[in-house]
C-alpha positions as MATLAB code, in Angstrom:
seq = 'MSDILVTGASGFIGKFLILALVKKGHRVFALFRKPTEQFPQLIAWLATKGVTEAQIVPIQGDLSVANVGISEESWQKMANVSVIYHSAAMFGWNLSEQQARQVNVKGVLELLTLAQQKLSLKQVVQVSGYMLTMTEHLQKLGIEGLAEHANWSKIYQQVGVYE';
ca = [
     -14.679    1.792   15.642;
     -11.720    3.160   13.486;
     -11.740    4.876   10.209;
      -8.667    2.777    8.468;
      -7.179    3.449    5.207;
      -6.244    0.243    3.144;
      -3.718    0.629   -0.227;
      -3.468   -2.034   -2.720;
      -7.147   -2.541   -1.964;
      -7.877   -4.704   -5.003;
      -4.701   -7.118   -4.486;
      -4.935  -10.750   -2.624;
      -3.312   -9.721    0.761;
      -5.933   -6.094    0.517;
      -9.254   -7.964   -0.269;
      -8.627  -10.094    2.896;
      -7.407   -7.142    4.627;
     -10.524   -5.392    4.137;
     -12.530   -8.187    4.475;
     -11.374   -8.718    7.984;
     -11.364   -4.999    9.024;
     -15.221   -4.682    7.903;
     -16.044   -7.502    9.564;
     -14.651   -6.206   12.907;
     -16.774   -2.839   12.255;
     -14.264   -0.717   10.825;
     -14.867    1.796    8.243;
     -12.348    0.890    5.326;
     -11.146    3.575    2.887;
     -10.101    1.433    0.269;
      -7.025    3.049   -2.129;
      -7.562    2.052   -5.786;
      -5.850    3.581   -9.081;
      -8.947    2.689  -10.972;
     -12.060    2.841   -8.690;
     -14.420    2.865  -11.438;
     -13.120   -0.552  -12.349;
     -11.590   -2.111   -9.336;
     -13.972   -0.993   -6.449;
     -16.997   -2.978   -7.635;
     -14.418   -6.150   -8.599;
     -13.721   -5.921   -4.345;
     -17.783   -5.535   -3.228;
     -18.482   -8.612   -5.345;
     -16.090  -10.674   -3.991;
     -16.789   -9.259   -0.702;
     -20.492  -10.030   -1.476;
     -19.658  -13.754   -1.939;
     -17.985  -13.777    2.059;
     -21.585  -11.647    3.032;
     -19.703   -8.627    3.230;
     -21.917   -5.502    1.916;
     -20.257   -2.375    0.496;
     -21.571   -0.297    3.573;
     -18.416    0.242    5.557;
     -16.048    0.890    2.521;
     -15.244    3.984    1.046;
     -13.462    3.965   -2.578;
     -10.502    6.241   -2.701;
      -8.704    7.223   -6.014;
      -4.982    7.004   -5.581;
      -1.718    6.198   -7.261;
       1.247    5.886   -5.681;
       3.602    6.761   -8.792;
       1.746   10.323   -9.474;
       2.275   13.915   -7.655;
       0.692   13.896   -3.918;
      -0.045    9.972   -4.579;
      -2.863   10.697   -6.783;
      -5.404   11.368   -3.713;
      -7.367   14.929   -4.345;
      -7.876   17.203   -1.326;
     -11.721   16.357   -0.947;
     -10.486   12.483   -0.433;
      -8.102   13.934    1.988;
     -10.977   15.735    4.281;
     -13.165   12.690    3.723;
      -9.930   10.740    5.497;
      -9.503   13.171    8.177;
     -10.418   10.798   10.538;
      -7.987    7.985    9.894;
      -5.959    6.332   12.338;
      -4.509    3.589   11.058;
      -3.263    2.639    7.508;
      -2.457   -0.909    6.047;
       0.408   -0.262    3.536;
       0.007   -3.656    1.190;
       0.339   -1.395   -2.302;
       3.360   -2.279   -4.583;
       4.622   -2.013   -7.848;
       6.342   -5.404   -8.587;
       7.214   -7.460  -11.616;
      10.385   -9.291  -13.229;
      11.532   -6.465  -15.971;
      10.934   -3.521  -14.017;
      13.543   -0.712  -13.903;
      14.963    0.938  -11.145;
      13.505    3.665  -11.597;
       9.792    2.035  -11.969;
      10.728    0.431   -8.739;
      11.865    3.284   -6.783;
       9.078    5.744   -7.833;
       6.152    3.310   -6.558;
       7.589    1.583   -3.446;
      10.281    3.828   -2.366;
       9.256    7.708   -2.852;
       5.327    7.039   -3.561;
       5.356    5.553   -0.045;
       7.150    8.435    1.543;
       5.223   10.211    0.081;
       2.002    8.606    1.150;
       3.190    9.058    4.741;
       4.324   12.530    4.768;
       0.613   13.437    3.787;
      -0.830   11.578    5.910;
       1.198   12.733    8.721;
       0.065   16.508    7.605;
      -3.520   15.712    6.968;
      -4.606   12.394    8.803;
      -5.438   11.461   12.916;
      -2.598    8.826   11.926;
      -1.676    6.996   15.059;
      -0.308    3.953   13.412;
       0.983    2.214    9.947;
       1.259   -1.554    9.202;
       3.423   -1.994    6.109;
       3.211   -5.548    4.291;
       6.175   -6.353    2.718;
       7.411   -9.625    0.902;
       9.028  -12.677    2.934;
      12.581  -11.765    1.228;
      13.174   -9.234    4.591;
      13.193  -12.324    6.516;
      16.282  -14.126    4.623;
      19.317  -12.067    6.118;
      21.685  -14.671    5.038;
      20.713  -14.470    1.579;
      20.363  -10.037    2.023;
      23.919   -9.844    3.455;
      25.365  -11.765    0.258;
      23.547   -8.961   -1.994;
      25.584   -6.260    0.153;
      22.342   -5.636    2.324;
      22.811   -5.504    5.613;
      22.027   -2.931    8.534;
      20.506    0.359    7.934;
      18.977   -0.294    3.293;
      20.193    3.659    2.623;
      23.689    2.052    3.069;
      23.634   -0.276    0.620;
      24.676    0.247   -2.851;
      21.086   -0.085   -4.731;
      21.850    0.532   -8.193;
      24.206   -2.686   -7.956;
      22.119   -4.786   -6.243;
      19.227   -4.427   -9.149;
      21.824   -5.164  -11.746;
      22.543   -8.127   -9.947;
      19.366   -9.558   -9.103;
      16.612   -7.204  -10.872;
      14.368   -5.269   -8.648;
      11.700   -7.724   -8.049;
      13.531   -9.312   -5.416;
];
């Protein structure tokens, strides 16, 4: 089976994804900001589903810091990772544009750049919110076609960074 990296491992989607991947026999590298706190919680939850930690490797990382907070030693451990499931994000009603952009845009781009250099990457699966499917609403906000052509500062002022 494959070596897989899951970001957002402590989140709702992340933990169910890890459960499914481990049940299929994959080795999962689970990215946590605080692995000493978050990994035991995940393992306890997985145990209630009949899964042990044998195929899960906790990795410390943080999309808001340089090099996404992943040590060189951890990158070496993950050298055979061929798939990334990216489900990490910073969200909240009162986030500043800068906070949201740092993690949800810059951090993701840095993760992908480093992953291309350091992993055996073949596939990336991005998990996003439902809003991406609401094209009529997006058009009303000024988001049409390529996202880089949108006036994000204006959109953030209008609806906030959460949406």
